[in-house]
Tab-separated table of C-alpha atoms and ligand atoms in Angstrom:
chain	number	residue	atom	x	y	z
A	1	MET	CA	61.649	3.593	12.965
A	2	PHE	CA	63.835	0.535	13.149
A	3	PHE	CA	64.384	-1.950	16.148
A	4	ARG	CA	67.908	-4.719	16.000
A	5	SER	CA	67.015	-7.825	15.384
A	6	SER	CA	70.697	-9.842	15.823
A	7	SER	CA	72.801	-8.013	13.606
A	8	LYS	CA	69.618	-6.846	11.561
A	9	LEU	CA	67.867	-3.269	10.665
A	10	VAL	CA	64.067	-4.904	10.981
A	11	ALA	CA	61.374	-2.610	10.101
A	12	PRO	CA	58.278	-3.794	12.829
A	13	VAL	CA	55.377	-5.086	11.097
A	14	LEU	CA	52.864	-3.191	11.237
A	15	ARG	CA	49.937	-4.397	14.184
A	16	ARG	CA	46.792	-2.564	13.217
A	17	THR	CA	45.099	-2.919	16.748
A	18	TYR	CA	41.426	-1.399	16.028
A	19	SER	CA	39.074	-0.502	18.793
A	20	THR	CA	36.114	0.005	17.895
A	21	SER	CA	34.798	-2.277	14.858
A	22	ARG	CA	34.114	-1.842	11.114
A	23	TRP	CA	29.687	-1.321	12.590
A	24	SER	CA	30.037	0.698	15.873
A	25	LYS	CA	28.782	3.050	14.117
A	26	VAL	CA	25.545	1.693	13.564
A	27	VAL	CA	22.743	2.197	15.705
A	28	LYS	CA	19.591	0.041	15.963
A	29	GLY	CA	17.314	1.235	14.961
A	30	PRO	CA	12.850	1.206	15.715
A	31	GLU	CA	11.071	-0.964	14.209
A	32	ASP	CA	8.746	-0.316	11.716
A	33	PRO	CA	5.721	1.937	12.550
A	34	ILE	CA	3.701	-0.519	10.755
A	35	LEU	CA	5.706	-4.369	10.462
A	36	GLY	CA	6.410	-3.513	13.578
A	37	VAL	CA	2.855	-3.447	15.633
A	38	SER	CA	3.077	-7.438	14.088
A	39	VAL	CA	6.811	-7.795	16.262
A	40	ALA	CA	4.270	-7.251	19.608
A	41	PHE	CA	1.381	-8.688	19.181
A	42	ASN	CA	3.904	-11.993	18.455
A	43	LYS	CA	5.996	-12.105	21.792
A	44	ASP	CA	2.244	-11.211	23.335
A	45	THR	CA	1.745	-14.833	24.961
A	46	SER	CA	-2.246	-13.914	25.305
A	47	PRO	CA	-5.051	-16.026	24.384
A	48	SER	CA	-6.995	-12.529	24.065
A	49	LYS	CA	-4.448	-10.936	21.086
A	50	ILE	CA	-5.538	-9.233	19.548
A	51	ASN	CA	-4.112	-7.617	16.350
A	52	LEU	CA	-5.450	-4.552	14.172
A	53	GLY	CA	-1.440	-3.425	12.774
A	54	VAL	CA	-0.482	-4.936	9.831
A	55	GLY	CA	-3.548	-4.475	6.698
A	56	ALA	CA	-3.957	-8.419	5.885
A	57	TYR	CA	-7.556	-9.512	5.302
A	58	ARG	CA	-8.675	-12.371	8.561
A	59	ASP	CA	-11.512	-14.549	7.799
A	60	ASP	CA	-14.467	-15.219	10.974
A	61	ASN	CA	-11.514	-16.547	12.314
A	62	GLY	CA	-9.364	-14.345	12.328
A	63	LYS	CA	-7.365	-17.189	9.808
A	64	PRO	CA	-5.278	-16.083	6.539
A	65	TYR	CA	-7.561	-15.939	4.400
A	66	VAL	CA	-6.587	-18.342	0.538
A	67	LEU	CA	-9.113	-16.987	-2.688
A	68	GLU	CA	-10.829	-20.392	-3.879
A	69	CYS	CA	-9.875	-18.893	-7.121
A	70	VAL	CA	-6.296	-18.596	-5.939
A	71	LYS	CA	-6.349	-22.353	-4.601
A	72	LYS	CA	-8.035	-23.838	-8.255
A	73	ALA	CA	-5.292	-20.920	-10.756
A	74	ASP	CA	-3.090	-22.947	-8.661
A	75	LYS	CA	-4.005	-26.885	-9.176
A	76	LYS	CA	-3.795	-25.103	-13.038
A	77	ILE	CA	-0.704	-23.935	-12.738
A	78	TYR	CA	1.215	-26.846	-11.626
A	79	GLU	CA	-0.991	-29.494	-13.812
A	80	ALA	CA	0.448	-26.770	-16.651
A	81	GLY	CA	3.923	-28.501	-15.853
A	82	VAL	CA	5.503	-24.797	-16.139
A	83	ASP	CA	9.209	-24.299	-16.122
A	84	HIS	CA	10.984	-21.999	-13.593
A	85	GLU	CA	13.254	-19.728	-16.163
A	86	TYR	CA	13.703	-16.224	-15.637
A	87	ALA	CA	11.041	-14.219	-16.454
A	88	PRO	CA	12.053	-10.983	-19.193
A	89	ILE	CA	12.980	-7.426	-17.131
A	90	VAL	CA	9.341	-6.499	-17.368
A	91	GLY	CA	7.871	-9.841	-15.915
A	92	VAL	CA	5.415	-11.649	-17.249
A	93	SER	CA	3.136	-10.048	-20.286
A	94	SER	CA	0.019	-11.388	-19.813
A	95	PHE	CA	0.423	-10.767	-16.296
A	96	ASN	CA	1.163	-6.435	-17.218
A	97	ASN	CA	-1.895	-6.512	-19.853
A	98	ALA	CA	-4.368	-8.379	-18.025
A	99	ALA	CA	-3.065	-6.070	-14.639
A	100	VAL	CA	-3.491	-2.814	-16.127
A	101	GLN	CA	-6.891	-3.271	-18.361
A	102	LEU	CA	-8.378	-4.659	-15.124
A	103	ALA	CA	-7.544	-0.924	-13.117
A	104	LEU	CA	-8.236	1.109	-17.161
A	105	GLY	CA	-10.951	-0.925	-18.673
A	106	GLU	CA	-10.657	-2.926	-21.632
A	107	ASP	CA	-12.716	0.246	-22.885
A	108	CYS	CA	-9.518	2.864	-22.146
A	109	LYS	CA	-8.719	5.130	-25.629
A	110	ALA	CA	-4.794	5.173	-24.292
A	111	LEU	CA	-4.440	1.555	-23.883
A	112	LYS	CA	-6.143	1.043	-27.775
A	113	GLU	CA	-3.513	4.088	-28.978
A	114	LYS	CA	-1.286	1.300	-27.044
A	115	ARG	CA	0.666	4.632	-25.136
A	116	VAL	CA	0.792	2.133	-21.856
A	117	VAL	CA	3.494	0.710	-20.478
A	118	THR	CA	2.913	-1.776	-17.922
A	119	VAL	CA	6.042	-3.744	-16.104
A	120	GLN	CA	5.663	-6.594	-13.406
A	121	ALA	CA	6.799	-4.713	-10.142
A	122	ILE	CA	7.484	-6.096	-7.115
A	123	SER	CA	4.182	-5.848	-5.445
A	124	GLY	CA	2.784	-1.833	-4.401
A	125	THR	CA	5.754	-1.018	-3.121
A	126	GLY	CA	8.663	-1.934	-5.760
A	127	ALA	CA	5.557	-0.357	-7.737
A	128	LEU	CA	6.285	3.166	-6.395
A	129	ARG	CA	9.989	1.635	-6.144
A	130	VAL	CA	10.360	2.078	-9.734
A	131	ALA	CA	8.411	5.429	-9.494
A	132	ALA	CA	10.222	6.774	-7.319
A	133	ALA	CA	13.326	5.572	-9.138
A	134	PHE	CA	11.935	6.656	-12.135
A	135	ILE	CA	10.405	10.313	-11.104
A	136	ALA	CA	14.426	10.421	-9.911
A	137	ARG	CA	16.075	10.213	-13.174
A	138	PHE	CA	13.828	11.713	-14.806
A	139	LEU	CA	12.585	14.991	-13.669
A	140	PRO	CA	15.169	15.408	-11.308
A	141	GLY	CA	14.169	17.924	-9.298
A	142	VAL	CA	10.947	17.487	-8.444
A	143	THR	CA	9.108	17.494	-5.804
A	144	ALA	CA	6.489	14.440	-5.062
A	145	TYR	CA	2.757	15.605	-2.970
A	146	VAL	CA	1.977	13.075	-0.229
A	147	PRO	CA	-1.051	13.629	1.133
A	148	ASN	CA	-1.087	13.706	5.007
A	149	PRO	CA	-1.380	11.829	6.464
A	150	THR	CA	-0.364	8.817	4.629
A	151	TRP	CA	1.439	5.491	4.025
A	152	GLY	CA	4.719	5.847	5.659
A	153	ASN	CA	6.395	4.311	3.027
A	154	HIS	CA	5.940	6.828	0.817
A	155	ASN	CA	8.192	9.241	2.050
A	156	VAL	CA	10.892	6.792	2.994
A	157	ILE	CA	10.563	5.557	-0.954
A	158	PHE	CA	10.722	8.820	-2.365
A	159	ALA	CA	13.506	10.049	0.178
A	160	ASP	CA	15.240	7.123	-0.622
A	161	CYS	CA	14.733	7.463	-4.517
A	162	GLY	CA	16.102	11.108	-4.393
A	163	VAL	CA	12.493	12.635	-4.398
A	164	PRO	CA	12.348	15.772	-2.750
A	165	VAL	CA	9.031	14.832	-0.634
A	166	LYS	CA	6.306	17.425	0.513
A	167	SER	CA	2.837	16.920	1.961
A	168	TYR	CA	-0.874	18.166	1.309
A	169	THR	CA	-3.610	18.619	3.560
A	170	TYR	CA	-5.899	15.768	3.547
A	171	TYR	CA	-7.706	14.333	6.988
A	172	ASN	CA	-9.740	16.257	9.196
A	173	PRO	CA	-9.665	15.199	12.459
A	174	GLN	CA	-12.054	17.084	13.390
A	175	ASN	CA	-15.544	14.916	11.497
A	176	CYS	CA	-12.774	12.566	11.256
A	177	GLY	CA	-13.720	12.989	6.966
A	178	LEU	CA	-11.680	14.808	4.211
A	179	ASN	CA	-10.024	18.142	4.298
A	180	PHE	CA	-11.512	18.852	0.733
A	181	ASP	CA	-10.609	22.783	0.591
A	182	GLY	CA	-7.443	22.130	2.718
A	183	MET	CA	-6.443	20.107	0.082
A	184	PHE	CA	-7.041	21.454	-3.568
A	185	LYS	CA	-5.135	24.870	-1.716
A	186	ASP	CA	-2.757	23.160	-1.312
A	187	ILE	CA	-2.542	20.767	-4.378
A	188	GLN	CA	-2.568	24.401	-6.497
A	189	SER	CA	-0.141	26.244	-4.399
A	190	ALA	CA	2.661	23.563	-5.714
A	191	PRO	CA	4.622	24.355	-8.259
A	192	ASN	CA	3.581	23.537	-11.197
A	193	GLY	CA	4.703	19.798	-13.047
A	194	SER	CA	4.857	18.547	-9.782
A	195	VAL	CA	4.316	14.867	-8.828
A	196	ILE	CA	0.704	14.721	-7.332
A	197	LEU	CA	0.510	10.991	-5.302
A	198	LEU	CA	-2.725	10.456	-4.609
A	199	HIS	CA	-4.510	6.883	-3.348
A	200	ALA	CA	-6.786	6.076	-5.341
A	201	CYS	CA	-9.085	4.203	-3.240
A	202	ALA	CA	-9.761	2.810	0.319
A	203	HIS	CA	-6.471	5.722	1.610
A	204	ASN	CA	-4.469	4.235	4.056
A	205	PRO	CA	-4.599	4.660	7.033
A	206	THR	CA	-7.202	7.541	7.844
A	207	GLY	CA	-10.276	5.116	4.925
A	208	VAL	CA	-11.503	8.554	4.129
A	209	ASP	CA	-11.752	9.255	-0.314
A	210	PRO	CA	-13.145	11.892	-2.453
A	211	SER	CA	-16.166	12.514	-3.725
A	212	MET	CA	-16.455	11.556	-7.381
A	213	GLU	CA	-17.514	15.195	-7.700
A	214	GLN	CA	-14.531	16.656	-5.507
A	215	TRP	CA	-11.938	13.754	-8.045
A	216	LYS	CA	-13.512	15.463	-10.936
A	217	LYS	CA	-12.178	18.901	-9.392
A	218	ILE	CA	-8.558	17.141	-8.579
A	219	SER	CA	-8.771	16.043	-12.074
A	220	GLN	CA	-9.706	19.765	-13.547
A	221	LEU	CA	-7.092	20.824	-10.560
A	222	CYS	CA	-4.320	18.878	-11.165
A	223	LYS	CA	-4.855	19.646	-15.344
A	224	GLU	CA	-4.616	23.457	-15.054
A	225	LYS	CA	-0.852	22.594	-12.758
A	226	ASN	CA	-0.162	20.614	-15.484
A	227	HIS	CA	0.853	18.452	-12.203
A	228	PHE	CA	1.786	14.564	-12.645
A	229	VAL	CA	-0.575	12.175	-11.415
A	230	LEU	CA	0.611	8.923	-9.383
A	231	PHE	CA	-2.545	6.885	-7.860
A	232	ASP	CA	-1.317	4.402	-5.632
A	233	PHE	CA	-3.883	1.652	-5.998
A	234	ALA	CA	-2.979	-1.061	-3.360
A	235	TYR	CA	-7.339	-1.741	-2.839
A	236	GLN	CA	-8.592	-2.602	-6.023
A	237	GLY	CA	-12.114	-4.322	-4.916
A	238	PHE	CA	-11.288	-3.904	-1.781
A	239	ALA	CA	-13.317	-0.579	-0.451
A	240	SER	CA	-16.468	-0.655	-2.167
A	241	GLY	CA	-16.942	-4.929	-3.097
A	242	SER	CA	-16.820	-3.598	-7.009
A	243	PRO	CA	-13.635	-3.474	-9.171
A	244	GLU	CA	-14.602	-0.948	-11.656
A	245	GLN	CA	-16.057	0.984	-8.820
A	246	ASP	CA	-13.039	1.017	-7.680
A	247	ALA	CA	-11.380	2.145	-10.480
A	248	GLU	CA	-13.821	5.661	-11.186
A	249	PRO	CA	-11.034	8.176	-10.353
A	250	VAL	CA	-7.746	6.398	-11.770
A	251	ARG	CA	-10.200	6.303	-15.481
A	252	TYR	CA	-12.060	9.416	-14.755
A	253	PHE	CA	-8.354	10.503	-14.777
A	254	VAL	CA	-6.801	8.648	-18.086
A	255	ASN	CA	-10.283	9.600	-20.336
A	256	GLU	CA	-9.827	13.376	-19.337
A	257	GLY	CA	-6.307	13.114	-20.783
A	258	HIS	CA	-3.793	13.183	-17.675
A	259	GLU	CA	-0.760	10.856	-18.197
A	260	ILE	CA	-0.645	9.185	-14.813
A	261	ALA	CA	1.848	6.836	-13.261
A	262	LEU	CA	0.049	3.845	-11.153
A	263	CYS	CA	1.074	1.202	-9.353
A	264	GLN	CA	-1.167	-1.610	-8.560
A	265	SER	CA	-1.016	-4.227	-5.896
A	266	PHE	CA	-2.342	-7.377	-5.879
A	267	ALA	CA	-2.241	-8.650	-2.044
A	268	LYS	CA	-5.143	-7.828	-0.963
A	269	ASN	CA	-7.724	-7.740	-3.171
A	270	PHE	CA	-6.065	-11.274	-4.303
A	271	GLY	CA	-4.504	-12.474	-1.344
A	272	LEU	CA	-0.974	-12.850	-2.293
A	273	TYR	CA	0.690	-10.672	0.038
A	274	GLY	CA	3.692	-13.525	-0.347
A	275	GLU	CA	3.728	-13.573	-4.001
A	276	ARG	CA	5.011	-10.059	-3.478
A	277	ILE	CA	3.170	-9.189	-6.966
A	278	GLY	CA	1.930	-5.832	-8.519
A	279	ALA	CA	1.752	-3.829	-11.487
A	280	PHE	CA	4.092	-0.315	-12.341
A	281	SER	CA	2.619	1.664	-15.333
A	282	LEU	CA	2.909	4.811	-16.907
A	283	ILE	CA	1.272	6.543	-19.804
A	284	GLY	CA	3.090	8.575	-22.916
A	285	SER	CA	1.822	10.930	-25.174
A	286	THR	CA	2.930	8.867	-28.217
A	287	PRO	CA	3.240	4.972	-29.219
A	288	ASP	CA	7.502	5.618	-29.599
A	289	GLU	CA	7.265	7.552	-26.154
A	290	ALA	CA	6.122	4.626	-24.087
A	291	ILE	CA	8.600	2.103	-25.977
A	292	ASN	CA	11.129	4.365	-25.450
A	293	ILE	CA	9.698	5.321	-21.865
A	294	GLU	CA	9.431	0.711	-21.221
A	295	SER	CA	13.592	0.719	-22.999
A	296	GLN	CA	14.434	2.937	-19.687
A	297	LEU	CA	12.138	1.344	-16.666
A	298	LYS	CA	14.345	-2.042	-18.146
A	299	ILE	CA	17.867	-0.141	-17.602
A	300	LEU	CA	16.014	0.684	-14.224
A	301	ILE	CA	14.278	-2.289	-12.741
A	302	ARG	CA	17.659	-4.874	-14.958
A	303	PRO	CA	20.237	-3.641	-11.494
A	304	MET	CA	18.023	-3.450	-9.168
A	305	TYR	CA	16.425	-7.442	-9.119
A	306	SER	CA	16.687	-8.494	-12.698
A	307	ASN	CA	13.690	-9.494	-13.406
A	308	PRO	CA	11.083	-10.153	-10.847
A	309	PRO	CA	9.554	-13.762	-9.421
A	310	VAL	CA	7.564	-15.402	-11.433
A	311	TYR	CA	4.009	-17.290	-9.200
A	312	GLY	CA	1.929	-14.802	-8.176
A	313	ALA	CA	1.994	-13.614	-11.812
A	314	ARG	CA	1.088	-16.355	-13.179
A	315	LEU	CA	-1.550	-17.087	-10.183
A	316	VAL	CA	-3.159	-13.435	-12.124
A	317	SER	CA	-2.990	-14.110	-14.414
A	318	THR	CA	-5.191	-17.192	-14.090
A	319	ILE	CA	-6.627	-16.108	-13.103
A	320	LEU	CA	-7.894	-12.558	-15.265
A	321	SER	CA	-7.717	-14.905	-18.191
A	322	ASN	CA	-10.363	-17.147	-17.134
A	323	LYS	CA	-14.749	-16.015	-16.680
A	324	ASP	CA	-14.966	-18.680	-14.120
A	325	LEU	CA	-12.251	-17.656	-11.913
A	326	THR	CA	-12.414	-13.879	-12.977
A	327	ALA	CA	-15.961	-14.689	-12.045
A	328	GLU	CA	-15.639	-16.177	-8.764
A	329	TRP	CA	-13.108	-13.536	-7.745
A	330	ARG	CA	-14.784	-10.960	-7.806
A	331	SER	CA	-17.798	-12.492	-5.754
A	332	GLU	CA	-14.546	-13.641	-3.229
A	333	VAL	CA	-13.603	-9.523	-2.994
A	334	LYS	CA	-16.976	-9.361	-2.439
A	335	LEU	CA	-17.300	-11.179	0.168
A	336	MET	CA	-13.919	-9.401	1.837
A	337	ALA	CA	-15.138	-5.950	1.834
A	338	ASP	CA	-18.658	-6.897	2.888
A	339	ARG	CA	-16.542	-8.642	6.287
A	340	ILE	CA	-15.120	-5.646	6.562
A	341	ILE	CA	-18.384	-2.642	6.339
A	342	ASN	CA	-20.120	-5.358	8.858
A	343	MET	CA	-16.967	-4.730	11.400
A	344	ARG	CA	-17.359	-1.382	11.157
A	345	GLU	CA	-20.877	-1.672	11.528
A	346	GLN	CA	-20.704	-4.297	14.359
A	347	LEU	CA	-18.149	-1.919	16.469
A	348	VAL	CA	-20.294	0.556	15.948
A	349	LYS	CA	-23.062	-0.664	17.406
A	350	TYR	CA	-20.975	-2.663	20.926
A	351	LEU	CA	-19.304	0.575	21.294
A	352	LYS	CA	-22.826	2.685	22.221
A	353	GLN	CA	-24.233	-0.514	22.995
A	354	HIS	CA	-21.182	-1.278	26.133
A	355	GLY	CA	-21.711	2.657	26.930
A	356	SER	CA	-19.886	5.139	24.829
A	357	THR	CA	-21.721	8.279	23.788
A	358	ARG	CA	-19.223	10.038	21.324
A	359	ASP	CA	-19.869	9.873	18.079
A	360	TRP	CA	-18.147	6.961	16.036
A	361	SER	CA	-20.179	7.189	13.736
A	362	HIS	CA	-16.531	7.760	11.527
A	363	ILE	CA	-15.659	4.088	11.401
A	364	THR	CA	-18.606	3.375	9.387
A	365	ASN	CA	-18.315	6.346	7.439
A	366	GLN	CA	-14.589	5.425	5.900
A	367	ILE	CA	-14.104	3.176	3.825
A	368	GLY	CA	-11.660	0.077	3.329
A	369	MET	CA	-9.346	-2.463	5.008
A	370	PHE	CA	-8.397	0.812	7.634
A	371	CYS	CA	-10.119	2.720	9.780
A	372	TYR	CA	-8.220	5.658	11.476
A	373	THR	CA	-9.975	5.926	15.495
A	374	GLY	CA	-8.877	9.503	16.824
A	375	LEU	CA	-7.728	7.176	19.394
A	376	THR	CA	-3.904	9.010	20.817
A	377	GLY	CA	-1.042	7.067	21.147
A	378	GLU	CA	-1.360	6.442	24.311
A	379	GLN	CA	-4.623	5.360	24.438
A	380	VAL	CA	-2.929	2.684	21.698
A	381	ASP	CA	-0.884	2.034	24.214
A	382	ARG	CA	-3.028	1.141	26.131
A	383	LEU	CA	-4.976	-0.535	24.639
A	384	ALA	CA	-1.852	-3.031	24.039
A	385	SER	CA	-0.320	-3.118	27.835
A	386	GLU	CA	-4.277	-3.989	28.845
A	387	PHE	CA	-5.673	-5.728	26.933
A	388	HIS	CA	-2.544	-7.457	24.526
A	389	ILE	CA	-4.906	-5.520	21.506
A	390	TYR	CA	-2.715	-4.317	18.894
A	391	LEU	CA	-2.161	-0.979	16.343
A	392	THR	CA	-0.317	1.626	14.931
A	393	ARG	CA	0.714	4.322	17.462
A	394	ASN	CA	-1.204	6.708	15.163
A	395	GLY	CA	-4.321	5.509	15.832
A	396	ARG	CA	-4.836	3.240	13.269
A	397	ILE	CA	-7.066	0.256	12.882
A	398	SER	CA	-6.749	-2.635	10.019
A	399	ILE	CA	-10.782	-3.878	10.029
A	400	ALA	CA	-9.896	-6.853	8.568
A	401	GLY	CA	-8.970	-8.136	12.033
A	402	ILE	CA	-11.588	-7.313	13.951
A	403	THR	CA	-13.815	-10.759	14.058
A	404	PRO	CA	-17.165	-11.982	15.683
A	405	ARG	CA	-15.298	-13.050	18.222
A	406	ASN	CA	-13.419	-10.304	19.027
A	407	VAL	CA	-15.509	-7.368	18.367
A	408	GLU	CA	-17.256	-7.031	21.492
A	409	TYR	CA	-14.213	-7.473	23.613
A	410	LEU	CA	-12.513	-4.722	21.827
A	411	ALA	CA	-15.196	-2.252	21.220
A	412	LYS	CA	-15.291	-2.335	25.482
A	413	ALA	CA	-11.516	-2.082	25.213
A	414	MET	CA	-12.153	1.087	22.998
A	415	HIS	CA	-14.752	2.070	25.043
A	416	LYS	CA	-12.633	1.880	28.196
A	417	VAL	CA	-10.079	3.762	27.106
A	418	THR	CA	-11.595	6.591	25.531
A	419	SER	CA	-13.056	7.640	28.435
A	420	GLU	CA	-10.943	7.017	30.755
A	421	SER	CA	-8.998	9.730	28.517
A	422	LYS	CA	-8.860	13.493	29.137
B	501	LMR	C1	-0.865	-1.898	5.423
B	501	LMR	O1	-0.309	-0.526	5.472
B	501	LMR	O2	-0.266	-2.125	6.741
B	501	LMR	C2	-0.015	-2.543	4.620
B	501	LMR	O3	-0.293	-1.692	3.462
B	501	LMR	C3	0.991	-3.298	4.106
B	501	LMR	C4	2.019	-2.770	4.721
B	501	LMR	O4	2.974	-3.056	3.997
B	501	LMR	O5	2.304	-1.231	5.268
């Protein structure tokens, strides 16, 4: 349509009015089920509040703990006067070597045969993300099986990378332990060649691990089924206090010939949460295959984040390349694991002392940073609203948040909400 303006015919100016904005369909999403607990905790002004949500170690005073070996490594790095150049796409090589050796052991045959590729990763989550992207690209359509329950991010990482994800039975709510038969049957029924994600130790969220005998059966089964085993190893040293003992299942699988994928995090065992330092390793069947895999990992990583940050890698490799610092790290990781074990015992003691007659033996039977208490979502809500105690709604508590000062208060509150529930 044309308008007459003076004597000329002019086209109307196209004036588009937007009744809605471009992002009007973006709805507000929920907080993360784990990290959102800290958001709620931070808003609470009560002096008696306790954060048992996120798995981050705290000392006896409830404070973050900076390991002495990390402080010393920090000083060494500073004194060495390092530059701030880019790392290669695969990260800091001295870190990669130290990381994979810590997990697989010095005598690992696959390492000696140069069949293992390791790349630095943005902590455990980043390692899993690279793993999932690699699976999506080179095993398209293959389903990843994760335990039920599992760390909530597992499902999302696979789904976001386009890897179909299903779960296998893991936990037995009747005895707060492992449902080994259910786990075995589900892994057996998965199509041959599936991806099976296993928590190497200190299962998150349940704190329930298979025994070594059970691991052996799972290894045999995965071999028969030609499953591809992906170990999430976020707590080496944190479960038993011994990095070697915690690595036993992973090392067993590798010695048995599984060409595993391995995702490591150094957040918990080195107290390097904010540095985002981890590693992803994949075992090939020949050195040439390993070279090819590495080249493809680089092609995947470059458009993701180009290359990883160097600082955490320098800290970990400085510690693990120095005998004295490694010894100090070992004693500090044991100290953290022992404090957690001690807090489990204290919690059970106070629950009994305050009159709880429930069977709380799973609190001491479970291992690692978390305890799957069996508390219901409603009981968890009451702990927050009446007692300022914050945990994830699945009843998981991060034992690391319990201290000698708050354990009795926590026990009383847990007894109250569990004894008053129908
Ligand atoms: C947890 O499970 O609390 C930790 O692994 C932290 C996280 O990123 O979820």
